[in-house]
Tab-separated table of C-alpha atoms in Angstrom:
chain	number	residue	atom	x	y	z
A	1	MET	CA	-15.619	-10.154	3.697
A	2	TYR	CA	-18.195	-12.366	1.982
A	3	CYS	CA	-20.831	-11.575	4.607
A	4	GLN	CA	-20.010	-7.868	4.584
A	5	LEU	CA	-20.477	-7.715	0.827
A	6	LEU	CA	-23.657	-9.756	1.016
A	7	ALA	CA	-25.124	-7.372	3.601
A	8	ALA	CA	-24.082	-4.370	1.495
A	9	LEU	CA	-25.770	-5.827	-1.595
A	10	ILE	CA	-28.967	-6.689	0.260
A	11	HIS	CA	-29.135	-3.067	1.474
A	12	ARG	CA	-27.780	-1.584	-1.750
A	13	HIS	CA	-30.432	1.149	-1.814
A	14	LYS	CA	-29.751	2.129	1.811
A	15	VAL	CA	-25.939	2.230	1.918
A	16	MET	CA	-24.753	5.814	2.411
A	17	ARG	CA	-21.066	5.276	3.166
A	18	LEU	CA	-18.408	2.920	1.828
A	19	GLY	CA	-14.833	2.430	2.888
A	20	ALA	CA	-12.037	0.682	4.718
A	21	VAL	CA	-9.090	1.838	6.786
A	22	PHE	CA	-6.763	1.838	3.766
A	23	ALA	CA	-7.518	2.304	0.082
A	24	SER	CA	-5.752	-0.972	-0.670
A	25	ALA	CA	-8.132	-2.861	1.620
A	26	PHE	CA	-11.156	-1.308	-0.082
A	27	LEU	CA	-9.875	-2.379	-3.488
A	28	ARG	CA	-9.352	-5.895	-2.177
A	29	GLY	CA	-13.065	-5.877	-1.395
A	30	ILE	CA	-13.881	-4.875	-4.963
A	31	SER	CA	-11.560	-7.592	-6.268
A	32	TYR	CA	-13.273	-10.150	-4.040
A	33	LEU	CA	-16.657	-8.990	-5.318
A	34	GLU	CA	-15.458	-9.595	-8.882
A	35	GLN	CA	-14.734	-13.185	-7.939
A	36	LYS	CA	-17.837	-13.903	-5.850
A	37	TRP	CA	-20.689	-11.805	-7.247
A	38	SER	CA	-22.340	-14.777	-8.924
A	39	GLN	CA	-22.494	-16.745	-5.663
A	40	LEU	CA	-23.670	-13.673	-3.760
A	41	CYS	CA	-26.522	-13.235	-6.232
A	42	GLU	CA	-27.449	-16.887	-5.804
A	43	ASP	CA	-27.673	-16.433	-2.017
A	44	ILE	CA	-29.998	-13.455	-2.466
A	45	ARG	CA	-32.063	-15.269	-5.086
A	46	THR	CA	-32.615	-18.361	-2.929
A	47	GLY	CA	-32.634	-16.707	0.486
A	48	HIS	CA	-30.009	-19.168	1.759
A	49	LEU	CA	-26.430	-18.476	2.807
A	50	SER	CA	-23.682	-20.258	0.902
A	51	PRO	CA	-22.389	-23.380	2.697
A	52	MET	CA	-18.865	-21.966	2.334
A	53	ILE	CA	-19.677	-19.748	5.340
A	54	THR	CA	-19.210	-22.036	8.333
A	55	ASP	CA	-18.722	-19.563	11.191
A	56	PRO	CA	-21.768	-19.797	13.531
A	57	GLY	CA	-21.707	-16.083	14.317
A	58	CYS	CA	-21.742	-15.150	10.640
A	59	GLN	CA	-24.477	-17.679	9.920
A	60	MET	CA	-26.667	-16.283	12.697
A	61	ALA	CA	-26.119	-12.680	11.644
A	62	MET	CA	-26.878	-13.357	7.990
A	63	SER	CA	-30.006	-15.349	8.846
A	64	CYS	CA	-31.515	-12.065	10.016
A	65	LEU	CA	-30.939	-10.553	6.562
A	66	LEU	CA	-31.647	-13.527	4.296
A	67	THR	CA	-35.214	-13.970	5.513
A	68	SER	CA	-36.747	-14.862	2.145
A	69	PRO	CA	-35.827	-15.278	-1.546
A	70	ASN	CA	-35.420	-12.034	-3.483
A	71	PRO	CA	-34.953	-12.885	-7.180
A	72	GLY	CA	-35.683	-9.315	-8.265
A	73	LEU	CA	-32.771	-7.881	-6.304
A	74	ALA	CA	-30.520	-10.726	-7.433
A	75	ASN	CA	-31.351	-9.989	-11.078
A	76	GLU	CA	-30.570	-6.278	-10.598
A	77	ILE	CA	-27.144	-7.023	-9.137
A	78	GLU	CA	-26.445	-9.729	-11.701
A	79	GLU	CA	-27.193	-7.357	-14.562
A	80	ILE	CA	-24.818	-4.711	-13.167
A	81	CYS	CA	-21.954	-7.062	-12.286
A	82	GLY	CA	-22.251	-8.954	-15.559
A	83	ARG	CA	-21.359	-5.933	-17.683
A	84	SER	CA	-18.139	-5.994	-19.682
A	85	SER	CA	-16.671	-2.998	-17.839
A	86	TRP	CA	-16.739	-2.298	-14.127
A	87	LYS	CA	-16.130	1.403	-14.576
A	88	GLY	CA	-18.464	3.187	-12.155
A	89	ILE	CA	-19.585	-0.100	-10.571
A	90	ILE	CA	-19.708	1.464	-7.091
A	91	CYS	CA	-22.215	4.121	-8.172
A	92	GLN	CA	-24.346	1.516	-9.909
A	93	LEU	CA	-24.451	-0.954	-7.036
A	94	TRP	CA	-24.836	1.637	-4.275
A	95	PRO	CA	-26.573	4.646	-5.856
A	96	LYS	CA	-27.070	6.498	-2.548
A	97	ALA	CA	-23.429	6.276	-1.418
A	98	LYS	CA	-22.169	9.749	-0.527
A	99	PHE	CA	-18.450	9.089	-0.081
A	100	ILE	CA	-15.672	6.506	0.171
A	101	GLU	CA	-13.739	6.731	3.428
A	102	ALA	CA	-10.158	5.444	3.357
A	103	VAL	CA	-6.567	6.538	3.817
A	104	VAL	CA	-5.412	7.774	0.412
A	105	THR	CA	-2.326	9.745	1.435
A	106	GLY	CA	1.304	8.667	1.237
A	107	SER	CA	1.814	5.247	-0.317
A	108	MET	CA	-1.966	4.796	-0.544
A	109	ALA	CA	-2.155	7.569	-3.157
A	110	GLN	CA	-1.115	5.008	-5.764
A	111	TYR	CA	-4.596	3.477	-5.471
A	112	ILE	CA	-6.503	6.678	-6.251
A	113	PRO	CA	-6.768	5.988	-10.028
A	114	ALA	CA	-8.333	2.589	-9.336
A	115	LEU	CA	-10.794	4.085	-6.849
A	116	GLU	CA	-11.762	6.764	-9.343
A	117	PHE	CA	-12.225	4.130	-12.051
A	118	PHE	CA	-14.638	2.067	-9.963
A	119	SER	CA	-16.505	5.181	-8.778
A	120	GLN	CA	-16.222	6.983	-12.143
A	121	GLY	CA	-14.942	9.959	-10.158
A	122	LYS	CA	-18.466	10.710	-8.921
A	123	ILE	CA	-18.007	9.799	-5.241
A	124	PRO	CA	-15.661	11.863	-3.049
A	125	LEU	CA	-12.679	10.097	-1.488
A	126	VAL	CA	-12.611	11.093	2.173
A	127	CYS	CA	-9.524	10.764	4.360
A	128	PRO	CA	-10.881	11.879	7.758
A	129	MET	CA	-8.015	11.374	10.200
A	130	TYR	CA	-4.305	10.864	10.723
A	131	ALA	CA	-3.390	8.018	13.048
A	132	SER	CA	-1.103	5.057	13.584
A	133	SER	CA	-1.031	1.975	15.769
A	134	GLU	CA	0.606	4.097	18.494
A	135	THR	CA	-2.058	6.808	18.796
A	136	TYR	CA	-4.359	9.199	16.964
A	137	PHE	CA	-2.653	12.369	15.789
A	138	GLY	CA	-5.158	14.641	14.114
A	139	VAL	CA	-8.134	15.217	11.858
A	140	ASN	CA	-8.904	16.503	8.390
A	141	VAL	CA	-11.099	19.534	9.040
A	142	LYS	CA	-12.018	19.661	5.332
A	143	PRO	CA	-12.934	16.018	4.675
A	144	LEU	CA	-14.254	16.700	1.164
A	145	SER	CA	-10.977	18.142	-0.076
A	146	LYS	CA	-9.272	16.332	-2.942
A	147	PRO	CA	-6.764	13.629	-1.930
A	148	ALA	CA	-3.852	15.739	-3.162
A	149	ASP	CA	-5.002	18.612	-0.937
A	150	VAL	CA	-5.572	16.637	2.271
A	151	VAL	CA	-3.953	18.200	5.331
A	152	PHE	CA	-4.294	17.229	8.969
A	153	THR	CA	-4.680	19.434	12.019
A	154	LEU	CA	-2.852	17.818	14.931
A	155	LEU	CA	-4.760	17.700	18.220
A	156	PRO	CA	-2.536	18.441	21.243
A	157	ASN	CA	-4.842	16.515	23.579
A	158	MET	CA	-3.953	13.261	21.771
A	159	CYS	CA	-0.266	13.306	22.770
A	160	TYR	CA	2.707	15.646	23.041
A	161	PHE	CA	4.118	16.446	19.612
A	162	GLU	CA	7.701	17.281	18.703
A	163	PHE	CA	9.370	17.529	15.309
A	164	ILE	CA	12.811	16.751	13.910
A	165	PRO	CA	13.756	19.156	11.078
A	166	LEU	CA	14.319	17.408	7.742
A	167	GLY	CA	15.597	18.348	4.324
A	168	LYS	CA	13.292	18.320	1.309
A	169	ASN	CA	14.376	14.798	0.405
A	170	GLY	CA	13.418	13.466	3.829
A	171	THR	CA	16.979	13.389	5.164
A	172	LEU	CA	17.984	14.931	8.456
A	173	SER	CA	18.856	18.573	7.888
A	174	LEU	CA	21.020	18.401	11.004
A	175	ASP	CA	24.615	17.228	10.643
A	176	LEU	CA	23.722	13.774	11.977
A	177	ASP	CA	23.369	10.220	10.807
A	178	ASP	CA	19.889	8.698	10.877
A	179	ASP	CA	20.659	6.603	13.967
A	180	ASP	CA	22.304	9.382	15.979
A	181	GLN	CA	20.572	10.862	19.001
A	182	VAL	CA	18.898	14.150	18.102
A	183	PRO	CA	19.892	16.915	20.554
A	184	CYS	CA	16.983	18.243	22.601
A	185	ASP	CA	17.672	21.820	21.569
A	186	LYS	CA	17.304	20.867	17.882
A	187	VAL	CA	13.825	19.357	18.263
A	188	VAL	CA	10.952	21.711	17.450
A	189	ASP	CA	7.649	21.723	19.318
A	190	LEU	CA	4.205	22.169	17.770
A	191	VAL	CA	3.999	25.955	18.124
A	192	ASN	CA	7.383	26.590	16.509
A	193	VAL	CA	7.127	24.702	13.211
A	194	LYS	CA	7.612	26.803	10.080
A	195	LEU	CA	5.388	26.965	7.017
A	196	GLY	CA	6.700	24.864	4.132
A	197	ARG	CA	9.308	23.029	6.218
A	198	TYR	CA	9.637	19.251	6.447
A	199	TYR	CA	9.724	17.395	9.758
A	200	GLU	CA	9.770	13.896	11.191
A	201	LEU	CA	7.043	13.390	13.790
A	202	VAL	CA	8.021	12.512	17.377
A	203	VAL	CA	5.382	11.747	20.020
A	204	THR	CA	5.130	11.217	23.755
A	205	THR	CA	1.893	9.371	24.520
A	206	PHE	CA	-0.303	8.748	27.536
A	207	ALA	CA	0.348	5.019	27.041
A	208	GLY	CA	4.016	5.483	27.906
A	209	LEU	CA	5.905	6.098	24.662
A	210	ASN	CA	8.571	8.732	25.306
A	211	ARG	CA	9.846	10.742	22.369
A	212	TYR	CA	8.948	7.963	19.984
A	213	ARG	CA	9.949	8.568	16.357
A	214	ILE	CA	6.946	7.677	14.210
A	215	GLY	CA	9.021	7.794	11.027
A	216	ASP	CA	6.518	9.877	9.049
A	217	VAL	CA	7.715	12.830	6.993
A	218	LEU	CA	5.303	15.768	7.276
A	219	GLN	CA	5.250	19.184	5.657
A	220	VAL	CA	3.672	22.239	7.258
A	221	ALA	CA	1.022	23.191	4.711
A	222	GLY	CA	-0.854	25.959	6.521
A	223	PHE	CA	-2.718	26.893	9.678
A	224	TYR	CA	-6.231	26.417	11.027
A	225	ASN	CA	-6.602	29.516	13.177
A	226	LYS	CA	-3.208	29.226	14.924
A	227	ALA	CA	-2.954	25.439	14.774
A	228	PRO	CA	-0.434	24.177	12.188
A	229	GLN	CA	-1.711	21.828	9.506
A	230	PHE	CA	0.453	19.094	8.032
A	231	ARG	CA	0.562	17.239	4.748
A	232	PHE	CA	1.715	13.625	4.953
A	233	ILE	CA	4.633	13.204	2.541
A	234	CYS	CA	6.026	9.711	3.009
A	235	ARG	CA	7.699	7.290	5.360
A	236	ARG	CA	11.385	7.930	5.913
A	237	ASN	CA	13.676	5.570	4.002
A	238	VAL	CA	10.823	3.433	2.677
A	239	VAL	CA	11.571	1.719	-0.603
A	240	LEU	CA	8.485	-0.473	-1.040
A	241	SER	CA	4.954	-0.359	0.377
A	242	ILE	CA	1.761	-2.088	-0.739
A	243	ASP	CA	-0.449	-2.096	2.351
A	244	LEU	CA	0.646	-1.748	5.978
A	245	ASP	CA	4.123	-2.982	5.070
A	246	LYS	CA	7.047	-0.550	5.045
A	247	THR	CA	10.228	-2.008	3.540
A	248	ASN	CA	13.291	0.227	3.524
A	249	GLU	CA	16.487	-0.085	1.540
A	250	GLU	CA	18.347	-1.781	4.380
A	251	ASP	CA	15.671	-4.468	4.822
A	252	LEU	CA	15.524	-5.099	1.085
A	253	HIS	CA	19.295	-5.335	0.757
A	254	ARG	CA	19.543	-7.759	3.668
A	255	SER	CA	16.817	-9.995	2.251
A	256	ILE	CA	18.331	-10.099	-1.228
A	257	THR	CA	21.838	-10.698	0.132
A	258	LEU	CA	20.625	-13.820	1.920
A	259	ALA	CA	18.407	-14.979	-0.957
A	260	LYS	CA	21.095	-14.758	-3.626
A	261	LYS	CA	23.053	-17.454	-1.781
A	262	ASN	CA	20.648	-19.876	-3.472
A	263	LEU	CA	22.278	-19.103	-6.815
A	264	HIS	CA	24.727	-21.704	-8.093
A	265	ASN	CA	28.474	-21.126	-7.822
A	266	LYS	CA	28.819	-19.919	-11.416
A	267	ALA	CA	25.904	-17.518	-11.174
A	268	PHE	CA	25.905	-14.214	-9.335
A	269	LEU	CA	23.600	-11.281	-8.922
A	270	ALA	CA	25.121	-8.356	-10.805
A	271	GLU	CA	22.531	-5.712	-10.017
A	272	TYR	CA	18.968	-5.282	-8.811
A	273	THR	CA	16.191	-2.821	-8.239
A	274	SER	CA	12.588	-3.042	-7.073
A	275	TYR	CA	9.080	-1.829	-7.775
A	276	ALA	CA	5.735	-1.950	-5.950
A	277	ASP	CA	3.293	-3.262	-8.555
A	278	THR	CA	-0.259	-2.131	-7.769
A	279	SER	CA	-1.657	-2.648	-11.268
A	280	SER	CA	-3.521	-5.670	-9.903
A	281	VAL	CA	-5.186	-6.402	-6.577
A	282	PRO	CA	-3.551	-7.386	-4.337
A	283	GLY	CA	-0.363	-5.598	-5.260
A	284	HIS	CA	2.997	-7.290	-4.928
A	285	TYR	CA	6.724	-6.640	-4.794
A	286	VAL	CA	8.668	-6.967	-8.042
A	287	LEU	CA	12.453	-7.370	-8.076
A	288	PHE	CA	14.458	-6.885	-11.262
A	289	TRP	CA	17.575	-9.051	-11.158
A	290	GLU	CA	20.457	-9.029	-13.609
A	291	ILE	CA	22.195	-12.379	-13.134
A	292	GLN	CA	25.456	-13.378	-14.733
A	293	GLY	CA	26.130	-17.046	-15.498
A	294	LEU	CA	22.600	-18.307	-14.860
A	295	GLU	CA	22.129	-21.670	-16.560
A	296	PRO	CA	18.682	-22.525	-17.973
A	297	ASP	CA	18.648	-25.967	-16.326
A	298	HIS	CA	16.621	-25.917	-13.090
A	299	GLN	CA	16.124	-22.159	-13.492
A	300	GLN	CA	12.454	-22.301	-12.482
A	301	LYS	CA	13.048	-24.056	-9.165
A	302	LEU	CA	16.136	-22.004	-8.384
A	303	MET	CA	14.459	-18.638	-8.900
A	304	GLU	CA	11.334	-19.659	-7.004
A	305	GLU	CA	13.595	-20.552	-4.086
A	306	CYS	CA	15.104	-17.080	-4.319
A	307	CYS	CA	11.616	-15.518	-4.288
A	308	ILE	CA	10.523	-17.255	-1.107
A	309	ALA	CA	13.940	-16.674	0.493
A	310	VAL	CA	13.492	-12.921	0.065
A	311	GLU	CA	9.989	-13.061	1.545
A	312	GLU	CA	11.131	-15.100	4.528
A	313	GLU	CA	13.644	-12.382	5.420
A	314	LEU	CA	11.248	-9.448	5.149
A	315	ASP	CA	9.747	-8.095	8.336
A	316	TYR	CA	6.856	-9.313	10.465
A	317	ILE	CA	4.287	-6.874	9.032
A	318	TYR	CA	5.060	-7.860	5.438
A	319	ARG	CA	4.718	-11.554	6.248
A	320	GLN	CA	1.484	-10.906	8.153
A	321	CYS	CA	-0.011	-8.991	5.212
A	322	ARG	CA	1.193	-11.678	2.826
A	323	THR	CA	0.209	-14.794	4.800
A	324	LYS	CA	-2.650	-13.820	7.124
A	325	GLU	CA	-4.294	-10.768	5.573
A	326	ARG	CA	-3.559	-11.852	1.977
A	327	SER	CA	-3.299	-8.146	1.153
A	328	ILE	CA	0.016	-8.610	-0.680
A	329	GLY	CA	0.495	-10.988	-3.604
A	330	PRO	CA	3.429	-13.351	-4.213
A	331	LEU	CA	6.797	-11.672	-4.638
A	332	GLU	CA	8.003	-11.681	-8.243
A	333	ILE	CA	11.541	-11.730	-9.619
A	334	ARG	CA	11.943	-10.570	-13.219
A	335	VAL	CA	15.271	-11.596	-14.721
A	336	VAL	CA	16.611	-9.036	-17.190
A	337	GLU	CA	19.150	-9.307	-20.001
A	338	PRO	CA	22.852	-8.751	-19.271
A	339	GLY	CA	23.703	-5.081	-19.679
A	340	THR	CA	20.226	-3.854	-18.759
A	341	PHE	CA	21.430	-1.868	-15.755
A	342	GLU	CA	24.101	-0.197	-17.852
A	343	LYS	CA	21.336	0.969	-20.162
A	344	LEU	CA	19.443	2.130	-17.085
A	345	MET	CA	22.454	4.192	-16.003
A	346	ASP	CA	22.735	5.695	-19.496
A	347	LEU	CA	19.065	6.642	-19.371
A	348	ILE	CA	19.291	8.338	-15.976
A	349	ILE	CA	22.477	10.214	-16.902
A	350	SER	CA	20.889	11.351	-20.170
A	351	GLN	CA	18.093	12.864	-18.083
A	352	GLY	CA	20.548	15.029	-16.158
A	353	GLY	CA	22.007	12.675	-13.580
A	354	SER	CA	25.665	12.886	-12.596
A	355	PHE	CA	27.948	10.089	-13.808
A	356	ASN	CA	30.226	10.489	-10.773
A	357	GLN	CA	27.362	10.435	-8.294
A	358	TYR	CA	25.219	7.804	-10.012
A	359	LYS	CA	23.834	5.029	-7.848
A	360	THR	CA	21.518	2.318	-9.074
A	361	PRO	CA	18.044	3.255	-7.824
A	362	ARG	CA	16.828	0.562	-5.453
A	363	CYS	CA	13.211	1.409	-6.241
A	364	VAL	CA	11.621	2.717	-9.438
A	365	LYS	CA	8.310	4.499	-9.845
A	366	SER	CA	5.363	2.880	-11.556
A	367	ASP	CA	5.001	5.587	-14.208
A	368	SER	CA	8.672	6.100	-14.997
A	369	ALA	CA	10.775	5.580	-18.103
A	370	THR	CA	13.125	3.463	-15.989
A	371	LEU	CA	10.379	0.912	-15.354
A	372	GLU	CA	9.522	0.863	-19.047
A	373	LEU	CA	13.157	0.179	-19.903
A	374	LEU	CA	13.464	-2.612	-17.338
A	375	ASN	CA	10.281	-4.333	-18.489
A	376	ALA	CA	11.461	-4.170	-22.099
A	377	HIS	CA	14.491	-6.308	-21.217
A	378	VAL	CA	12.824	-8.988	-19.074
A	379	THR	CA	13.708	-12.514	-20.193
A	380	ALA	CA	11.859	-14.526	-17.539
A	381	SER	CA	9.544	-14.011	-14.589
A	382	PHE	CA	9.161	-16.096	-11.422
A	383	PHE	CA	6.804	-15.944	-8.437
A	384	SER	CA	7.111	-17.104	-4.865
A	385	PRO	CA	5.647	-20.637	-4.731
A	386	ARG	CA	4.172	-20.417	-1.225
A	387	TYR	CA	3.372	-18.107	1.655
A	388	PRO	CA	6.231	-17.069	3.947
A	389	THR	CA	6.141	-18.316	7.518
A	390	TRP	CA	4.256	-16.141	9.985
A	391	SER	CA	2.894	-16.660	13.476
A	392	PRO	CA	0.936	-14.279	15.741
């Protein structure tokens, strides 16, 4: 990343396009620039690459760019990066940039305000395609549309598409459990989807996947000629997501169930919920725990052990993002006062929820009154002390 940023700064008046696969990754680049801009300016000023870069390939590539000292360019960048506010920093550093290309749909939409802050809303956010690790699905035929209006036209030459009908809340509209086999006569093909309906995407690929459930919830938003266009809604059953990670309620419950065994005999976890905190880069998982009988002695060590225990039980992708990619920050547990979740229930019921059908939400939104209430009753906060184990 250091060398990529250095090259971008050297060619700051030539850069026409900025981006990353995901919006979160792009913001990590901006965060890294905030930390390293002084050293980057020094490299440009002296014409020598920082000794922190030890990879021979990177050294050779950068030697072609750092051919001589350029104090004038270094001073320009230093003046821009040294300002008190970084609002519009992208436009100032790369004045010829025409757009930022990144996935900003689904869980990535939470990063749009940060992108607009750094670009001052002057550079379009372009989400050009819809794809996954399994295959490419489709394209955005109107790449300059606003993020909220992005729809994708699926390309039938990429794979064979089928769709499982869903309810508006992402649940199966068929009388089936999530793990049940979906009858063939209930699956809809591409030409028979209905405008406004919600579906789960199923693909059969040239690589050998047969009727593979991608897990994405799509809504038919319109048609391009006769080809249906889809709006990405969310992942099915996902509770938390920062980057590539997708943690559902079952995974979260399993991890917390194992982690709470670290609590002493007299202490027990009364209630919990979660929240994906993207107010800083990288974002991180936050768990709100209401614990009964927790003694102050050794509380720090005990809760840190609980933090890392949760992380160790989360899936491979989370641990990869956390340990290798460093795209997710340390998991945080915020301990709340006794009775906090009763107040949370009162709040939700006062907003129209049913007392008989009330269930503690296992995830709260970042801009909700529930999050405000929870934060107002936090008594202590603890972070995971190390990276979880991960191996390729």
